[in-house]
Amino acid sequence: MTTLDPRAGTHFTGKIFVTPHALDRAVEYFGIDRGKAPMHVMDLLRKASLIDANVLGEDGNSARLYAYKRTAFVVALHEDTVITMYPREDSPITVRESVAKALTTVLRAAQRKETREIKRLELRRAELTVERAECALRKLKTASIKVARQMDGRIAEIDGEIAAINAEIFEVRREKTTLAKGIAAYV
């Protein structure tokens, strides 16, 4: 499933015909053995996303455009026939700029969220560290066994809270890192 096509991978359930031209392109562009090319093309097309239901081909005829993993498939308008296919590693500058702008916006928002959350968590961790030190000091100063036990209990609670905060900081950083690594696929 993709953002552009929620039905990706479900468009072709029946027979698919692959023209000799499309087979030639599979051999030329992807180094597929001619005998294996029809099945290879069909397998990829079955996973593809619909990009546009009516594009103009180089011959002036209307067709459907599908894509899967940077491979474009031009399919006949009213039949499940692959007319041609080709790798698509580049796109027009307007598309690249728009995608880059959108990705930059998403990344900057994630960076701001990471900074905000880490600051909040580090502030809470610092407050707990101060409280822990106060408890340790109170424990050292007291002669009461009851107070010393209470301080030991509170110190243990604080240590647990600090461990949870550390895990949460790690999770916040991991979330932003996962997003950044995903963006790398579009660069």
Short mmCIF file of C-alpha atoms in Angstrom, two decimals:
data_model
loop_
_atom_site.label_atom_id
_atom_site.label_comp_id
_atom_site.label_asym_id
_atom_site.label_seq_id
_atom_site.Cartn_x
_atom_site.Cartn_y
_atom_site.Cartn_z
CA MET A 1 0.00 0.00 0.00
CA THR A 2 1.32 3.44 -0.88
CA THR A 3 0.22 6.98 -0.28
CA LEU A 4 -0.57 7.55 -3.94
CA ASP A 5 -2.48 4.32 -4.40
CA PRO A 6 -4.14 2.57 -1.45
CA ARG A 7 -4.98 -0.34 -3.76
CA ALA A 8 -1.35 -0.95 -4.77
CA GLY A 9 -0.64 -4.59 -5.45
CA THR A 10 -4.30 -5.48 -6.10
CA HIS A 11 -4.92 -4.11 -9.61
CA PHE A 12 -3.97 -7.23 -11.54
CA THR A 13 -5.42 -10.57 -10.48
CA GLY A 14 -6.09 -12.14 -13.87
CA LYS A 15 -4.03 -12.67 -16.99
CA ILE A 16 -1.56 -10.03 -18.09
CA PHE A 17 -0.22 -9.84 -21.63
CA VAL A 18 3.27 -8.42 -22.18
CA THR A 19 4.04 -7.01 -25.64
CA PRO A 20 7.29 -7.97 -27.38
CA HIS A 21 8.38 -4.33 -27.03
CA ALA A 22 7.95 -4.51 -23.23
CA LEU A 23 9.88 -7.80 -23.18
CA ASP A 24 12.69 -6.16 -25.18
CA ARG A 25 12.78 -3.31 -22.64
CA ALA A 26 12.92 -5.78 -19.71
CA VAL A 27 15.89 -7.50 -21.33
CA GLU A 28 17.57 -4.21 -22.26
CA TYR A 29 17.08 -2.24 -19.05
CA PHE A 30 17.05 -4.94 -16.41
CA GLY A 31 19.19 -7.73 -17.89
CA ILE A 32 16.38 -10.26 -17.61
CA ASP A 33 16.70 -13.44 -19.66
CA ARG A 34 14.19 -13.24 -22.53
CA GLY A 35 12.54 -16.53 -21.49
CA LYS A 36 12.00 -15.30 -17.91
CA ALA A 37 11.02 -11.77 -18.88
CA PRO A 38 7.23 -12.29 -19.19
CA MET A 39 6.89 -13.72 -15.67
CA HIS A 40 9.26 -11.11 -14.26
CA VAL A 41 7.27 -8.25 -15.80
CA MET A 42 3.96 -9.74 -14.62
CA ASP A 43 5.27 -10.28 -11.08
CA LEU A 44 6.44 -6.68 -10.81
CA LEU A 45 3.25 -5.28 -12.32
CA ARG A 46 1.10 -7.21 -9.84
CA LYS A 47 2.87 -5.30 -7.03
CA ALA A 48 2.68 -1.92 -8.75
CA SER A 49 0.83 1.24 -7.79
CA LEU A 50 -1.39 3.13 -10.17
CA ILE A 51 0.18 6.52 -10.80
CA ASP A 52 -2.28 7.83 -13.39
CA ALA A 53 -5.24 6.15 -15.08
CA ASN A 54 -4.90 8.13 -18.30
CA VAL A 55 -1.50 9.24 -19.60
CA LEU A 56 -0.48 10.06 -23.14
CA GLY A 57 2.03 7.63 -24.64
CA GLU A 58 4.80 8.59 -27.04
CA ASP A 59 2.63 7.26 -29.86
CA GLY A 60 -0.19 9.64 -28.87
CA ASN A 61 -2.44 6.90 -27.49
CA SER A 62 -3.87 6.95 -23.99
CA ALA A 63 -2.63 4.38 -21.47
CA ARG A 64 -2.38 3.74 -17.73
CA LEU A 65 0.84 4.37 -15.82
CA TYR A 66 1.90 2.10 -12.97
CA ALA A 67 5.14 2.04 -10.98
CA TYR A 68 6.96 -0.29 -8.65
CA LYS A 69 10.41 0.24 -7.13
CA ARG A 70 11.46 2.91 -9.63
CA THR A 71 10.17 0.97 -12.62
CA ALA A 72 7.42 2.52 -14.74
CA PHE A 73 4.90 0.33 -16.58
CA VAL A 74 2.76 1.69 -19.39
CA VAL A 75 -0.35 -0.49 -19.61
CA ALA A 76 -3.09 -0.36 -22.25
CA LEU A 77 -6.07 1.74 -21.26
CA HIS A 78 -8.74 -0.96 -21.46
CA GLU A 79 -6.74 -4.21 -21.39
CA ASP A 80 -4.19 -5.68 -19.02
CA THR A 81 -1.43 -5.43 -21.60
CA VAL A 82 2.00 -4.04 -20.75
CA ILE A 83 3.01 -1.82 -23.65
CA THR A 84 6.42 -0.84 -22.35
CA MET A 85 8.42 -0.50 -19.18
CA TYR A 86 11.48 1.45 -18.19
CA PRO A 87 13.54 2.41 -15.14
CA ARG A 88 12.73 5.83 -13.73
CA GLU A 89 15.60 7.12 -11.63
CA ASP A 90 15.02 10.81 -12.26
CA SER A 91 12.05 13.15 -12.26
CA PRO A 92 11.36 16.69 -13.46
CA ILE A 93 12.87 19.45 -11.33
CA THR A 94 9.41 20.69 -10.26
CA VAL A 95 8.59 17.27 -8.79
CA ARG A 96 11.99 16.96 -7.09
CA GLU A 97 11.68 20.45 -5.59
CA SER A 98 8.15 19.79 -4.32
CA VAL A 99 9.13 16.46 -2.79
CA ALA A 100 12.27 17.96 -1.26
CA LYS A 101 10.21 20.80 0.25
CA ALA A 102 7.69 18.36 1.72
CA LEU A 103 10.41 16.09 3.11
CA THR A 104 12.29 19.04 4.58
CA THR A 105 9.11 20.21 6.29
CA VAL A 106 8.48 16.77 7.77
CA LEU A 107 12.10 16.38 8.92
CA ARG A 108 12.22 19.83 10.53
CA ALA A 109 8.97 19.15 12.37
CA ALA A 110 10.42 15.87 13.66
CA GLN A 111 13.61 17.65 14.73
CA ARG A 112 11.61 20.31 16.60
CA LYS A 113 9.53 17.62 18.30
CA GLU A 114 12.69 15.71 19.26
CA THR A 115 14.29 18.86 20.72
CA ARG A 116 11.11 19.78 22.64
CA GLU A 117 10.57 16.28 24.04
CA ILE A 118 14.20 15.76 25.02
CA LYS A 119 14.31 19.12 26.79
CA ARG A 120 11.13 18.23 28.71
CA LEU A 121 12.48 14.81 29.65
CA GLU A 122 15.94 16.07 30.61
CA LEU A 123 14.37 18.75 32.80
CA ARG A 124 12.30 16.11 34.60
CA ARG A 125 15.40 13.89 34.92
CA ALA A 126 17.37 16.81 36.43
CA GLU A 127 14.56 17.49 38.93
CA LEU A 128 14.56 13.83 39.94
CA THR A 129 18.36 13.84 40.27
CA VAL A 130 18.10 16.80 42.67
CA GLU A 131 15.34 15.07 44.64
CA ARG A 132 17.44 11.89 44.77
CA ALA A 133 20.41 13.85 46.13
CA GLU A 134 18.17 15.48 48.75
CA CYS A 135 16.89 12.04 49.79
CA ALA A 136 20.44 10.68 50.01
CA LEU A 137 21.48 13.69 52.10
CA ARG A 138 18.46 13.32 54.38
CA LYS A 139 19.23 9.60 54.80
CA LEU A 140 22.82 10.38 55.79
CA LYS A 141 21.76 13.06 58.30
CA THR A 142 18.99 11.10 60.01
CA ALA A 143 19.36 8.91 63.03
CA SER A 144 15.92 7.38 62.46
CA ILE A 145 15.82 3.93 60.86
CA LYS A 146 12.27 4.59 59.65
CA VAL A 147 13.30 7.77 57.80
CA ALA A 148 16.36 5.99 56.33
CA ARG A 149 14.09 3.23 54.96
CA GLN A 150 11.68 5.80 53.54
CA MET A 151 14.57 7.54 51.80
CA ASP A 152 15.87 4.21 50.42
CA GLY A 153 12.37 3.52 49.06
CA ARG A 154 12.08 6.95 47.47
CA ILE A 155 15.59 6.68 45.99
CA ALA A 156 14.62 3.36 44.40
CA GLU A 157 11.44 4.94 42.96
CA ILE A 158 13.45 7.84 41.57
CA ASP A 159 15.99 5.47 40.01
CA GLY A 160 13.09 3.66 38.28
CA GLU A 161 11.65 6.93 37.01
CA ILE A 162 15.06 8.03 35.71
CA ALA A 163 15.49 4.70 33.91
CA ALA A 164 12.05 5.16 32.31
CA ILE A 165 12.97 8.71 31.23
CA ASN A 166 16.23 7.44 29.71
CA ALA A 167 14.27 4.84 27.75
CA GLU A 168 11.80 7.51 26.61
CA ILE A 169 14.66 9.78 25.44
CA PHE A 170 16.09 6.87 23.47
CA GLU A 171 12.67 6.21 21.91
CA VAL A 172 12.21 9.88 20.91
CA ARG A 173 15.64 9.88 19.24
CA ARG A 174 14.96 6.54 17.54
CA GLU A 175 11.66 7.82 16.14
CA LYS A 176 13.31 10.83 14.51
CA THR A 177 16.23 8.70 13.28
CA THR A 178 13.84 6.22 11.65
CA LEU A 179 12.12 9.10 9.87
CA ALA A 180 15.45 10.56 8.70
CA LYS A 181 16.60 7.17 7.38
CA GLY A 182 13.30 6.82 5.52
CA ILE A 183 13.81 10.21 3.89
CA ALA A 184 17.17 8.96 2.59
CA ALA A 185 15.25 6.75 0.16
CA TYR A 186 14.02 9.89 -1.62
CA VAL A 187 17.35 11.68 -1.89
#
